[in-house]
PDB file of C-alpha atoms in Angstrom:
ATOM      1  CA  LYS P   1       5.834 -10.071 -14.432  1.00 84.00           C
ATOM      2  CA  GLN P   2       2.860 -12.405 -14.613  1.00 89.00           C
ATOM      3  CA  GLU P   3       1.306 -12.732 -18.062  1.00 92.00           C
ATOM      4  CA  VAL P   4      -1.851 -14.645 -18.918  1.00 95.00           C
ATOM      5  CA  THR P   5      -2.519 -15.955 -22.417  1.00 96.00           C
ATOM      6  CA  GLN P   6      -5.655 -17.499 -23.875  1.00 96.00           C
ATOM      7  CA  ILE P   7      -5.553 -19.332 -27.175  1.00 92.00           C
ATOM      8  CA  PRO P   8      -7.495 -19.389 -29.431  1.00 91.00           C
ATOM      9  CA  ALA P   9      -8.929 -15.887 -29.436  1.00 94.00           C
ATOM     10  CA  ALA P  10     -12.111 -17.158 -31.083  1.00 95.00           C
ATOM     11  CA  LEU P  11     -13.751 -20.545 -31.532  1.00 95.00           C
ATOM     12  CA  SER P  12     -16.864 -21.794 -33.336  1.00 97.00           C
ATOM     13  CA  VAL P  13     -18.283 -25.242 -32.656  1.00 96.00           C
ATOM     14  CA  PRO P  14     -21.529 -27.052 -33.517  1.00 97.00           C
ATOM     15  CA  GLU P  15     -24.039 -27.594 -30.749  1.00 97.00           C
ATOM     16  CA  GLY P  16     -23.453 -30.706 -28.670  1.00 97.00           C
ATOM     17  CA  GLU P  17     -19.677 -30.759 -28.944  1.00 96.00           C
ATOM     18  CA  ASN P  18     -17.452 -31.064 -25.918  1.00 97.00           C
ATOM     19  CA  LEU P  19     -14.793 -28.372 -25.956  1.00 95.00           C
ATOM     20  CA  VAL P  20     -11.723 -27.189 -24.088  1.00 96.00           C
ATOM     21  CA  LEU P  21     -10.602 -23.607 -23.570  1.00 97.00           C
ATOM     22  CA  ASN P  22      -6.995 -22.985 -22.643  1.00 97.00           C
ATOM     23  CA  CYS P  23      -5.307 -20.539 -20.299  1.00 97.00           C
ATOM     24  CA  SER P  24      -1.561 -20.308 -19.675  1.00 97.00           C
ATOM     25  CA  PHE P  25       0.352 -18.163 -17.213  1.00 96.00           C
ATOM     26  CA  THR P  26       4.053 -17.404 -16.933  1.00 95.00           C
ATOM     27  CA  ASP P  27       4.594 -17.469 -13.145  1.00 92.00           C
ATOM     28  CA  SER P  28       3.502 -20.624 -11.328  1.00 91.00           C
ATOM     29  CA  ALA P  29       3.387 -18.828  -7.960  1.00 90.00           C
ATOM     30  CA  ILE P  30      -0.331 -18.085  -7.910  1.00 91.00           C
ATOM     31  CA  TYR P  31      -2.878 -17.756  -5.108  1.00 89.00           C
ATOM     32  CA  ASN P  32      -5.863 -18.862  -7.167  1.00 91.00           C
ATOM     33  CA  LEU P  33      -7.314 -18.827 -10.685  1.00 94.00           C
ATOM     34  CA  GLN P  34     -10.804 -17.851 -11.822  1.00 95.00           C
ATOM     35  CA  TRP P  35     -12.720 -18.508 -15.002  1.00 97.00           C
ATOM     36  CA  PHE P  36     -15.270 -15.894 -16.014  1.00 96.00           C
ATOM     37  CA  ARG P  37     -17.964 -15.571 -18.639  1.00 97.00           C
ATOM     38  CA  GLN P  38     -18.747 -12.250 -20.307  1.00 96.00           C
ATOM     39  CA  ASP P  39     -21.800 -11.681 -22.472  1.00 95.00           C
ATOM     40  CA  PRO P  40     -21.802  -8.755 -24.960  1.00 91.00           C
ATOM     41  CA  GLY P  41     -22.330  -5.432 -23.219  1.00 88.00           C
ATOM     42  CA  LYS P  42     -22.310  -7.025 -19.790  1.00 90.00           C
ATOM     43  CA  GLY P  43     -19.996  -7.488 -16.873  1.00 92.00           C
ATOM     44  CA  LEU P  44     -18.137 -10.652 -15.973  1.00 94.00           C
ATOM     45  CA  THR P  45     -19.704 -13.581 -14.177  1.00 95.00           C
ATOM     46  CA  SER P  46     -17.461 -15.871 -12.162  1.00 94.00           C
ATOM     47  CA  LEU P  47     -17.860 -19.498 -13.252  1.00 96.00           C
ATOM     48  CA  LEU P  48     -15.247 -21.383 -11.267  1.00 96.00           C
ATOM     49  CA  LEU P  49     -12.498 -20.499  -8.810  1.00 93.00           C
ATOM     50  CA  ILE P  50      -9.602 -22.887  -8.216  1.00 94.00           C
ATOM     51  CA  GLN P  51      -7.353 -22.400  -5.199  1.00 91.00           C
ATOM     52  CA  SER P  52      -3.628 -23.010  -5.696  1.00 90.00           C
ATOM     53  CA  SER P  53      -3.862 -26.213  -3.642  1.00 91.00           C
ATOM     54  CA  GLN P  54      -6.635 -27.645  -5.824  1.00 93.00           C
ATOM     55  CA  ARG P  55      -6.404 -29.511  -9.116  1.00 95.00           C
ATOM     56  CA  GLU P  56      -9.929 -28.969 -10.431  1.00 95.00           C
ATOM     57  CA  GLN P  57     -13.376 -27.569  -9.808  1.00 95.00           C
ATOM     58  CA  THR P  58     -16.696 -28.624 -11.326  1.00 96.00           C
ATOM     59  CA  SER P  59     -20.026 -26.885 -11.762  1.00 95.00           C
ATOM     60  CA  GLY P  60     -22.673 -28.558 -13.865  1.00 96.00           C
ATOM     61  CA  ARG P  61     -21.335 -29.005 -17.400  1.00 97.00           C
ATOM     62  CA  LEU P  62     -18.187 -27.037 -16.598  1.00 97.00           C
ATOM     63  CA  ASN P  63     -14.921 -28.443 -15.304  1.00 97.00           C
ATOM     64  CA  ALA P  64     -11.805 -26.375 -14.719  1.00 97.00           C
ATOM     65  CA  SER P  65      -8.392 -27.891 -14.088  1.00 97.00           C
ATOM     66  CA  LEU P  66      -5.202 -26.324 -12.814  1.00 97.00           C
ATOM     67  CA  ASP P  67      -1.602 -27.446 -13.341  1.00 96.00           C
ATOM     68  CA  LYS P  68       0.562 -24.888 -11.591  1.00 93.00           C
ATOM     69  CA  SER P  69       3.871 -26.513 -12.460  1.00 93.00           C
ATOM     70  CA  SER P  70       3.200 -26.182 -16.184  1.00 95.00           C
ATOM     71  CA  GLY P  71       1.402 -22.836 -15.857  1.00 96.00           C
ATOM     72  CA  ARG P  72      -1.825 -24.088 -17.420  1.00 97.00           C
ATOM     73  CA  SER P  73      -5.521 -24.222 -16.780  1.00 97.00           C
ATOM     74  CA  THR P  74      -8.292 -25.608 -18.954  1.00 97.00           C
ATOM     75  CA  LEU P  75     -12.029 -25.038 -18.948  1.00 97.00           C
ATOM     76  CA  TYR P  76     -13.954 -28.044 -20.231  1.00 97.00           C
ATOM     77  CA  ILE P  77     -17.514 -27.480 -21.428  1.00 97.00           C
ATOM     78  CA  ALA P  78     -19.550 -30.624 -21.971  1.00 97.00           C
ATOM     79  CA  ALA P  79     -22.376 -30.896 -24.499  1.00 97.00           C
ATOM     80  CA  SER P  80     -22.144 -27.283 -25.598  1.00 97.00           C
ATOM     81  CA  GLN P  81     -25.322 -25.264 -26.216  1.00 97.00           C
ATOM     82  CA  PRO P  82     -26.009 -22.025 -28.125  1.00 97.00           C
ATOM     83  CA  GLY P  83     -26.551 -20.358 -24.749  1.00 97.00           C
ATOM     84  CA  ASP P  84     -22.884 -21.027 -23.956  1.00 97.00           C
ATOM     85  CA  SER P  85     -21.895 -18.489 -26.614  1.00 98.00           C
ATOM     86  CA  ALA P  86     -19.914 -15.767 -24.837  1.00 97.00           C
ATOM     87  CA  THR P  87     -16.372 -14.662 -24.144  1.00 97.00           C
ATOM     88  CA  TYR P  88     -14.553 -16.713 -21.526  1.00 98.00           C
ATOM     89  CA  LEU P  89     -11.742 -15.120 -19.542  1.00 97.00           C
ATOM     90  CA  CYS P  90      -9.317 -16.554 -17.054  1.00 96.00           C
ATOM     91  CA  ALA P  91      -7.581 -14.547 -14.369  1.00 95.00           C
ATOM     92  CA  VAL P  92      -4.814 -15.411 -11.920  1.00 93.00           C
ATOM     93  CA  SER P  93      -4.114 -13.914  -8.543  1.00 90.00           C
ATOM     94  CA  PRO P  94      -0.394 -13.711  -7.749  1.00 84.00           C
ATOM     95  CA  ALA P  95       0.743 -15.374  -4.539  1.00 76.00           C
ATOM     96  CA  SER P  96       2.130 -12.091  -3.237  1.00 68.00           C
ATOM     97  CA  GLY P  97      -1.025 -11.487  -1.228  1.00 61.00           C
ATOM     98  CA  THR P  98      -1.989  -8.254  -2.930  1.00 64.00           C
ATOM     99  CA  TYR P  99      -5.415  -9.629  -3.863  1.00 71.00           C
ATOM    100  CA  LYS P 100      -5.033  -8.467  -7.457  1.00 81.00           C
ATOM    101  CA  TYR P 101      -5.967 -10.383 -10.593  1.00 89.00           C
ATOM    102  CA  ILE P 102      -4.189 -10.551 -13.940  1.00 91.00           C
ATOM    103  CA  PHE P 103      -6.606 -11.257 -16.800  1.00 94.00           C
ATOM    104  CA  GLY P 104      -6.175 -12.978 -20.111  1.00 95.00           C
ATOM    105  CA  THR P 105      -7.718 -11.413 -23.215  1.00 94.00           C
ATOM    106  CA  GLY P 106     -10.352 -14.128 -23.475  1.00 95.00           C
ATOM    107  CA  THR P 107     -11.668 -16.692 -25.943  1.00 97.00           C
ATOM    108  CA  ARG P 108     -14.807 -15.716 -27.846  1.00 96.00           C
ATOM    109  CA  LEU P 109     -16.937 -18.844 -28.174  1.00 97.00           C
ATOM    110  CA  LYS P 110     -19.794 -19.304 -30.611  1.00 97.00           C
ATOM    111  CA  VAL P 111     -21.896 -22.445 -30.412  1.00 97.00           C
ATOM    112  CA  LEU P 112     -23.849 -22.996 -33.632  1.00 96.00           C
ATOM    113  CA  ALA P 113     -27.367 -24.434 -33.477  1.00 94.00           C
TER     114      ALA P 113
ATOM    115  CA  ASN C   1     -30.412  -8.059  -4.213  1.00 60.00           C
ATOM    116  CA  ALA C   2     -28.751  -5.530  -6.554  1.00 74.00           C
ATOM    117  CA  GLY C   3     -25.171  -6.839  -6.272  1.00 93.00           C
ATOM    118  CA  VAL C   4     -22.724  -4.367  -7.842  1.00 96.00           C
ATOM    119  CA  THR C   5     -24.235  -1.246  -9.386  1.00 96.00           C
ATOM    120  CA  GLN C   6     -22.286   1.190 -11.550  1.00 97.00           C
ATOM    121  CA  THR C   7     -23.420   4.679 -12.465  1.00 97.00           C
ATOM    122  CA  PRO C   8     -23.558   6.120 -15.019  1.00 96.00           C
ATOM    123  CA  LYS C   9     -23.829   3.420 -17.696  1.00 96.00           C
ATOM    124  CA  PHE C  10     -22.726   5.690 -20.541  1.00 96.00           C
ATOM    125  CA  ARG C  11     -20.967   9.047 -20.685  1.00 96.00           C
ATOM    126  CA  VAL C  12     -19.335  11.233 -23.293  1.00 97.00           C
ATOM    127  CA  LEU C  13     -16.790  13.788 -22.126  1.00 96.00           C
ATOM    128  CA  LYS C  14     -14.653  16.410 -23.759  1.00 97.00           C
ATOM    129  CA  THR C  15     -10.883  16.394 -23.264  1.00 97.00           C
ATOM    130  CA  GLY C  16     -10.000  18.125 -20.009  1.00 96.00           C
ATOM    131  CA  GLN C  17     -13.338  17.618 -18.299  1.00 97.00           C
ATOM    132  CA  SER C  18     -13.570  15.790 -15.004  1.00 95.00           C
ATOM    133  CA  MET C  19     -16.028  13.215 -13.765  1.00 95.00           C
ATOM    134  CA  THR C  20     -16.602  10.584 -11.099  1.00 97.00           C
ATOM    135  CA  LEU C  21     -17.772   7.028 -11.635  1.00 97.00           C
ATOM    136  CA  LEU C  22     -19.676   5.458  -8.772  1.00 97.00           C
ATOM    137  CA  CYS C  23     -19.632   1.819  -7.760  1.00 98.00           C
ATOM    138  CA  ALA C  24     -21.994   0.582  -5.050  1.00 98.00           C
ATOM    139  CA  GLN C  25     -22.271  -2.924  -3.629  1.00 97.00           C
ATOM    140  CA  ASP C  26     -24.837  -4.232  -1.170  1.00 96.00           C
ATOM    141  CA  MET C  27     -23.074  -7.493  -0.248  1.00 95.00           C
ATOM    142  CA  ASN C  28     -20.943  -6.118   2.607  1.00 95.00           C
ATOM    143  CA  HIS C  29     -17.786  -6.945   0.655  1.00 95.00           C
ATOM    144  CA  GLU C  30     -14.416  -5.763   1.936  1.00 94.00           C
ATOM    145  CA  TYR C  31     -12.522  -5.771  -1.351  1.00 94.00           C
ATOM    146  CA  MET C  32     -13.411  -3.549  -4.301  1.00 95.00           C
ATOM    147  CA  TYR C  33     -11.687  -3.031  -7.633  1.00 95.00           C
ATOM    148  CA  TRP C  34     -11.765  -0.746 -10.663  1.00 97.00           C
ATOM    149  CA  TYR C  35     -10.736  -2.186 -14.038  1.00 97.00           C
ATOM    150  CA  ARG C  36     -10.691  -0.873 -17.564  1.00 97.00           C
ATOM    151  CA  GLN C  37     -11.334  -3.096 -20.570  1.00 96.00           C
ATOM    152  CA  ASP C  38      -9.914  -2.205 -23.970  1.00 94.00           C
ATOM    153  CA  PRO C  39     -10.075  -4.245 -27.189  1.00 87.00           C
ATOM    154  CA  GLY C  40      -7.272  -6.780 -27.392  1.00 81.00           C
ATOM    155  CA  MET C  41      -5.884  -5.906 -23.961  1.00 82.00           C
ATOM    156  CA  GLY C  42      -8.162  -7.684 -21.529  1.00 84.00           C
ATOM    157  CA  LEU C  43      -9.037  -6.175 -18.177  1.00 93.00           C
ATOM    158  CA  ARG C  44      -6.406  -4.077 -16.438  1.00 94.00           C
ATOM    159  CA  LEU C  45      -6.566  -3.104 -12.792  1.00 94.00           C
ATOM    160  CA  ILE C  46      -6.630   0.654 -12.137  1.00 96.00           C
ATOM    161  CA  HIS C  47      -7.012   0.883  -8.337  1.00 96.00           C
ATOM    162  CA  TYR C  48      -8.332  -1.342  -5.614  1.00 94.00           C
ATOM    163  CA  SER C  49      -9.361  -1.234  -1.956  1.00 95.00           C
ATOM    164  CA  VAL C  50      -9.079  -3.888   0.750  1.00 92.00           C
ATOM    165  CA  GLY C  51     -11.423  -2.122   3.155  1.00 93.00           C
ATOM    166  CA  GLU C  52     -13.145   1.109   4.070  1.00 95.00           C
ATOM    167  CA  GLY C  53     -10.731   4.024   4.038  1.00 94.00           C
ATOM    168  CA  THR C  54      -8.020   2.136   2.125  1.00 94.00           C
ATOM    169  CA  THR C  55      -6.931   2.395  -1.507  1.00 95.00           C
ATOM    170  CA  ALA C  56      -3.998   1.066  -3.521  1.00 93.00           C
ATOM    171  CA  LYS C  57      -2.638   1.421  -7.039  1.00 93.00           C
ATOM    172  CA  GLY C  58      -3.113  -1.255  -9.634  1.00 91.00           C
ATOM    173  CA  GLU C  59      -1.476  -1.774 -12.999  1.00 90.00           C
ATOM    174  CA  VAL C  60      -2.605   1.446 -14.746  1.00 94.00           C
ATOM    175  CA  PRO C  61      -3.331   4.097 -12.065  1.00 96.00           C
ATOM    176  CA  ASP C  62      -2.067   7.236 -13.833  1.00 96.00           C
ATOM    177  CA  GLY C  63      -4.752   9.838 -14.503  1.00 96.00           C
ATOM    178  CA  TYR C  64      -7.205   8.319 -12.014  1.00 97.00           C
ATOM    179  CA  ASN C  65      -7.974   8.804  -8.334  1.00 97.00           C
ATOM    180  CA  VAL C  66     -10.194   6.765  -6.030  1.00 97.00           C
ATOM    181  CA  SER C  67     -11.874   7.022  -2.668  1.00 97.00           C
ATOM    182  CA  ARG C  68     -13.528   4.501  -0.337  1.00 97.00           C
ATOM    183  CA  LEU C  69     -15.138   6.644   2.355  1.00 95.00           C
ATOM    184  CA  LYS C  70     -17.951   4.138   2.894  1.00 95.00           C
ATOM    185  CA  LYS C  71     -17.578   0.377   2.754  1.00 96.00           C
ATOM    186  CA  GLN C  72     -20.301  -0.009   0.161  1.00 97.00           C
ATOM    187  CA  ASN C  73     -19.033   2.655  -2.264  1.00 97.00           C
ATOM    188  CA  PHE C  74     -15.884   2.918  -4.371  1.00 98.00           C
ATOM    189  CA  LEU C  75     -15.497   6.066  -6.471  1.00 98.00           C
ATOM    190  CA  LEU C  76     -13.241   6.459  -9.497  1.00 98.00           C
ATOM    191  CA  GLY C  77     -12.336   9.997 -10.542  1.00 97.00           C
ATOM    192  CA  LEU C  78     -10.879  11.375 -13.732  1.00 96.00           C
ATOM    193  CA  GLU C  79      -9.430  14.806 -12.976  1.00 91.00           C
ATOM    194  CA  SER C  80      -8.658  15.864 -16.568  1.00 95.00           C
ATOM    195  CA  ALA C  81     -10.012  13.393 -19.094  1.00 95.00           C
ATOM    196  CA  ALA C  82      -7.866  12.382 -22.064  1.00 96.00           C
ATOM    197  CA  PRO C  83      -8.861  10.469 -25.231  1.00 96.00           C
ATOM    198  CA  SER C  84      -6.632   7.582 -24.064  1.00 96.00           C
ATOM    199  CA  GLN C  85      -9.082   7.065 -21.201  1.00 97.00           C
ATOM    200  CA  THR C  86     -11.861   6.097 -23.588  1.00 97.00           C
ATOM    201  CA  SER C  87     -12.745   2.625 -22.389  1.00 97.00           C
ATOM    202  CA  VAL C  88     -15.257   0.438 -20.628  1.00 97.00           C
ATOM    203  CA  TYR C  89     -14.816   0.635 -16.867  1.00 98.00           C
ATOM    204  CA  PHE C  90     -15.793  -2.230 -14.602  1.00 97.00           C
ATOM    205  CA  CYS C  91     -16.126  -2.330 -10.865  1.00 97.00           C
ATOM    206  CA  ALA C  92     -15.870  -5.580  -8.931  1.00 96.00           C
ATOM    207  CA  SER C  93     -16.117  -6.647  -5.313  1.00 95.00           C
ATOM    208  CA  THR C  94     -15.445  -9.733  -3.221  1.00 93.00           C
ATOM    209  CA  ILE C  95     -15.749 -10.727   0.405  1.00 91.00           C
ATOM    210  CA  GLY C  96     -12.193 -12.059   0.369  1.00 84.00           C
ATOM    211  CA  PRO C  97      -9.375 -13.164  -1.946  1.00 77.00           C
ATOM    212  CA  GLU C  98     -10.492 -16.807  -1.669  1.00 79.00           C
ATOM    213  CA  ARG C  99     -13.934 -15.979  -3.026  1.00 85.00           C
ATOM    214  CA  PRO C 100     -15.227 -15.096  -6.518  1.00 88.00           C
ATOM    215  CA  GLN C 101     -15.336 -11.521  -7.699  1.00 90.00           C
ATOM    216  CA  HIS C 102     -18.716  -9.967  -8.529  1.00 94.00           C
ATOM    217  CA  PHE C 103     -18.795  -7.467 -11.387  1.00 95.00           C
ATOM    218  CA  GLY C 104     -21.041  -4.588 -12.324  1.00 96.00           C
ATOM    219  CA  ASP C 105     -22.305  -4.133 -15.891  1.00 94.00           C
ATOM    220  CA  GLY C 106     -19.754  -1.466 -16.723  1.00 96.00           C
ATOM    221  CA  THR C 107     -19.590   2.213 -17.637  1.00 97.00           C
ATOM    222  CA  ARG C 108     -18.904   3.021 -21.271  1.00 96.00           C
ATOM    223  CA  LEU C 109     -16.897   6.238 -21.364  1.00 97.00           C
ATOM    224  CA  SER C 110     -15.953   8.135 -24.519  1.00 97.00           C
ATOM    225  CA  ILE C 111     -13.640  11.119 -24.428  1.00 97.00           C
ATOM    226  CA  LEU C 112     -13.578  13.366 -27.464  1.00 95.00           C
TER     227      LEU C 112
END
């Protein structure tokens, strides 16, 4: 059974720092992986989607990498800002073709001004 | 462009009551999903649909039913609400499994 883990559960950093959020999964047979952002009381917003054949995706100050063989993905945030404060979740889609996602419990990020 | 709209946003029910949550999307997406989010447990898939007229069970389907009579709407029903179904419910849609999922803002449901 696929399990997705995100460590740490919470993280506080001063503004301007570069930071890395981690996501690990137990079964390397995945279809793709998504990183989401969730603001308090809101739904999830997709940040980056990495297909199983890809190694990384970039969008602005965000860079997500995927290492299927080790069951790991990282989300790199450059020059963090207070507006980046949110919960970040990763989710993997199993390669079985059922189009379902398994979510991690998220990392709650606070960027201090 | 409204995206994914969930109604209602909040609801309080008594044990044993029934209700239906509505999810509507205006992006012509084929795939739609219902999740529940509970503290410390992340999002768990309840039911999903890969097209109009189709539904399938997710990870935690017991106590819920769904229908997808129209492509743009995905309904989640609770036949006899239980306190264990107190949660935040999210609907999501996507045009295909290779594309990002779009989420609604959630329905906060409390069952007393």
